[in-house]
């Protein structure tokens, strides 16, 4: 049932969600339990950064279904381990049907792991990414009101590229900021709006 004043869909449990999270059980569970909650650990942020890069050009549902295989293939996204991958690991990953076999993205993930390790000397990945939290967060009622970039995501992308990261464009970084709670783009009226503890409902 569509919510009368917004794009929200009210489920059989009486909870309002956006259409993308209203039908597929996997996406619904991800929306209800994970999306938009703060991620403040290095491994967790490196994983999200990596998966957002692999998602580019694909649906998030595809990535989410493959996430267990990604975690197995990339040693649970341990930056120290991934940073040490060599040619044999690239070949192994490109032969793994469980993940997205894109050579540029595989190599970017390995390079981004090395960049993550180097960043520790200057406060680390978590401090850097969270330093781009804006002063205000959007309050969308309809899907078309949700931005796809922001001044902060543009600046974050530029900074990460300067630090040696790749596949970190402004749109991808805004999606990351949404996913890890740096901004709250839950639609107003959603049962998840304000649930991160970072922003009021």
Short mmCIF file of C-alpha atoms in Angstrom, two decimals:
data_model
loop_
_atom_site.label_atom_id
_atom_site.label_comp_id
_atom_site.label_asym_id
_atom_site.label_seq_id
_atom_site.Cartn_x
_atom_site.Cartn_y
_atom_site.Cartn_z
CA UNK A 1 0.00 0.00 0.00
CA UNK A 2 1.45 3.36 -1.02
CA UNK A 3 1.72 5.98 1.67
CA UNK A 4 -0.67 8.81 0.67
CA UNK A 5 1.80 11.70 1.03
CA UNK A 6 5.09 10.20 -0.17
CA UNK A 7 6.74 7.45 -2.18
CA UNK A 8 6.72 5.11 0.81
CA UNK A 9 5.22 1.64 0.68
CA UNK A 10 3.58 0.31 3.84
CA UNK A 11 4.36 -3.38 4.25
CA UNK A 12 2.25 -6.15 5.71
CA UNK A 13 4.04 -5.48 8.99
CA UNK A 14 2.70 -1.92 8.99
CA UNK A 15 6.13 -0.36 8.45
CA UNK A 16 6.79 2.23 5.76
CA UNK A 17 9.74 1.72 3.39
CA UNK A 18 10.85 3.10 0.03
CA UNK A 19 9.84 1.03 -3.01
CA UNK A 20 13.35 -0.42 -3.48
CA UNK A 21 13.17 -2.01 -0.03
CA UNK A 22 9.53 -3.02 -0.07
CA UNK A 23 9.43 -6.34 -1.95
CA UNK A 24 12.72 -8.23 -2.24
CA UNK A 25 13.29 -9.94 1.16
CA UNK A 26 17.07 -9.47 0.89
CA UNK A 27 16.81 -5.74 0.21
CA UNK A 28 14.11 -5.34 2.83
CA UNK A 29 16.28 -6.97 5.51
CA UNK A 30 19.29 -4.90 4.44
CA UNK A 31 17.21 -1.71 4.66
CA UNK A 32 15.74 -2.65 8.03
CA UNK A 33 18.93 -3.77 9.73
CA UNK A 34 21.96 -2.21 8.07
CA UNK A 35 21.57 0.54 5.48
CA UNK A 36 22.17 3.98 6.96
CA UNK A 37 23.59 2.79 10.27
CA UNK A 38 27.00 4.20 11.23
CA UNK A 39 30.07 2.24 10.18
CA UNK A 40 33.13 3.48 12.06
CA UNK A 41 35.65 0.65 11.74
CA UNK A 42 38.32 0.47 9.08
CA UNK A 43 37.51 -3.01 7.76
CA UNK A 44 33.80 -2.23 7.61
CA UNK A 45 34.37 1.00 5.70
CA UNK A 46 36.87 -0.64 3.34
CA UNK A 47 34.31 -3.35 2.58
CA UNK A 48 31.56 -0.81 1.88
CA UNK A 49 33.92 1.28 -0.25
CA UNK A 50 34.88 -1.82 -2.24
CA UNK A 51 31.32 -3.04 -2.74
CA UNK A 52 30.12 0.41 -3.83
CA UNK A 53 32.89 0.41 -6.45
CA UNK A 54 31.87 -3.04 -7.70
CA UNK A 55 28.23 -1.90 -7.79
CA UNK A 56 28.96 0.82 -10.33
CA UNK A 57 26.83 0.03 -13.38
CA UNK A 58 25.00 -2.83 -11.62
CA UNK A 59 22.08 -3.15 -9.21
CA UNK A 60 22.75 -3.12 -5.49
CA UNK A 61 20.70 -6.31 -5.17
CA UNK A 62 23.26 -8.08 -7.38
CA UNK A 63 26.11 -6.98 -5.10
CA UNK A 64 24.21 -7.84 -1.93
CA UNK A 65 23.51 -11.38 -3.15
CA UNK A 66 27.19 -11.80 -3.95
CA UNK A 67 28.46 -10.27 -0.71
CA UNK A 68 29.21 -13.60 1.02
CA UNK A 69 31.27 -14.65 -2.02
CA UNK A 70 33.02 -11.26 -2.07
CA UNK A 71 33.93 -11.62 1.60
CA UNK A 72 35.32 -15.10 1.02
CA UNK A 73 37.25 -14.04 -2.09
CA UNK A 74 38.75 -10.91 -0.51
CA UNK A 75 39.72 -12.38 2.89
CA UNK A 76 36.82 -10.63 4.64
CA UNK A 77 38.11 -7.31 3.26
CA UNK A 78 41.09 -7.21 5.59
CA UNK A 79 43.06 -4.28 4.11
CA UNK A 80 46.44 -5.68 5.20
CA UNK A 81 45.80 -8.98 3.44
CA UNK A 82 44.22 -7.52 0.29
CA UNK A 83 47.01 -4.96 -0.04
CA UNK A 84 49.45 -7.86 -0.39
CA UNK A 85 47.62 -9.55 -3.27
CA UNK A 86 49.72 -10.30 -6.34
CA UNK A 87 49.17 -11.54 -9.88
CA UNK A 88 48.09 -15.01 -8.73
CA UNK A 89 45.37 -13.46 -6.57
CA UNK A 90 44.14 -11.35 -9.49
CA UNK A 91 43.91 -14.51 -11.59
CA UNK A 92 42.08 -16.29 -8.77
CA UNK A 93 39.58 -13.46 -8.40
CA UNK A 94 38.98 -13.22 -12.14
CA UNK A 95 38.18 -16.95 -12.17
CA UNK A 96 35.71 -16.66 -9.27
CA UNK A 97 32.18 -16.81 -10.66
CA UNK A 98 30.77 -15.85 -7.27
CA UNK A 99 31.90 -12.23 -7.55
CA UNK A 100 31.79 -9.52 -10.21
CA UNK A 101 34.73 -10.35 -12.45
CA UNK A 102 35.84 -6.91 -13.57
CA UNK A 103 39.60 -6.59 -13.86
CA UNK A 104 39.70 -2.82 -13.34
CA UNK A 105 37.57 -3.10 -10.20
CA UNK A 106 39.58 -6.03 -8.84
CA UNK A 107 42.81 -4.11 -9.30
CA UNK A 108 41.22 -0.98 -7.81
CA UNK A 109 40.21 -2.92 -4.70
CA UNK A 110 43.78 -4.13 -4.20
CA UNK A 111 45.13 -0.62 -4.75
CA UNK A 112 42.51 0.84 -2.42
CA UNK A 113 43.55 -1.64 0.28
CA UNK A 114 47.13 -0.41 0.01
CA UNK A 115 45.91 3.20 0.15
CA UNK A 116 43.88 2.34 3.25
CA UNK A 117 46.98 0.96 4.97
CA UNK A 118 49.01 4.07 4.05
CA UNK A 119 46.31 6.35 5.45
CA UNK A 120 46.85 5.01 8.96
CA UNK A 121 49.84 7.33 9.28
CA UNK A 122 47.47 10.30 8.94
CA UNK A 123 44.50 9.30 11.04
CA UNK A 124 43.11 6.48 8.93
CA UNK A 125 40.27 5.81 6.52
CA UNK A 126 37.51 6.18 9.12
CA UNK A 127 38.64 9.61 10.26
CA UNK A 128 39.07 10.81 6.68
CA UNK A 129 35.68 9.65 5.41
CA UNK A 130 33.73 10.82 8.46
CA UNK A 131 35.42 14.24 8.28
CA UNK A 132 33.17 14.91 5.29
CA UNK A 133 29.95 14.64 7.30
CA UNK A 134 27.89 17.71 6.33
CA UNK A 135 26.24 20.17 8.68
CA UNK A 136 22.80 19.18 7.43
CA UNK A 137 21.22 16.07 5.93
CA UNK A 138 18.50 15.90 3.27
CA UNK A 139 14.89 15.39 4.33
CA UNK A 140 13.32 13.87 1.20
CA UNK A 141 9.67 12.91 0.96
CA UNK A 142 9.92 11.55 -2.58
CA UNK A 143 12.61 9.56 -4.33
CA UNK A 144 13.30 12.35 -6.82
CA UNK A 145 14.23 14.61 -3.88
CA UNK A 146 17.14 12.38 -2.88
CA UNK A 147 20.38 13.82 -4.27
CA UNK A 148 22.93 11.64 -6.02
CA UNK A 149 25.93 13.80 -5.11
CA UNK A 150 26.72 16.58 -2.67
CA UNK A 151 29.52 19.12 -2.23
CA UNK A 152 30.88 16.83 0.47
CA UNK A 153 30.84 13.72 -1.74
CA UNK A 154 32.63 15.67 -4.48
CA UNK A 155 35.27 16.79 -1.99
CA UNK A 156 35.59 13.29 -0.50
CA UNK A 157 36.06 11.76 -3.95
CA UNK A 158 38.75 14.30 -4.79
CA UNK A 159 40.57 13.69 -1.50
CA UNK A 160 40.46 9.91 -1.84
CA UNK A 161 41.78 10.06 -5.40
CA UNK A 162 44.62 12.25 -4.16
CA UNK A 163 45.39 9.54 -1.58
CA UNK A 164 45.66 6.89 -4.31
CA UNK A 165 42.12 5.47 -4.32
CA UNK A 166 40.20 4.71 -7.53
CA UNK A 167 36.55 4.01 -8.43
CA UNK A 168 35.62 6.64 -5.85
CA UNK A 169 33.63 9.15 -7.90
CA UNK A 170 31.23 11.67 -6.31
CA UNK A 171 28.11 9.57 -6.98
CA UNK A 172 29.71 6.41 -5.60
CA UNK A 173 30.91 8.33 -2.54
CA UNK A 174 27.47 9.79 -1.92
CA UNK A 175 26.03 6.27 -2.01
CA UNK A 176 28.69 5.27 0.51
CA UNK A 177 27.81 8.21 2.73
CA UNK A 178 24.15 7.15 2.65
CA UNK A 179 24.98 3.52 3.39
CA UNK A 180 27.20 4.21 6.41
CA UNK A 181 25.13 6.91 8.11
CA UNK A 182 27.10 10.02 7.19
CA UNK A 183 23.94 11.41 5.64
CA UNK A 184 20.36 10.26 6.27
CA UNK A 185 18.37 9.97 3.05
CA UNK A 186 15.64 7.76 4.47
CA UNK A 187 12.36 9.22 3.24
CA UNK A 188 10.50 11.27 5.82
CA UNK A 189 7.92 8.91 7.28
CA UNK A 190 10.02 5.78 6.83
CA UNK A 191 10.30 3.67 9.96
CA UNK A 192 14.09 3.97 9.59
CA UNK A 193 14.30 7.78 9.40
CA UNK A 194 16.58 9.04 12.17
CA UNK A 195 17.52 5.52 13.28
CA UNK A 196 21.26 6.05 12.85
CA UNK A 197 21.64 8.19 15.93
CA UNK A 198 23.74 10.57 13.83
CA UNK A 199 20.79 12.69 12.68
CA UNK A 200 17.43 13.42 14.29
CA UNK A 201 14.35 11.83 12.77
#
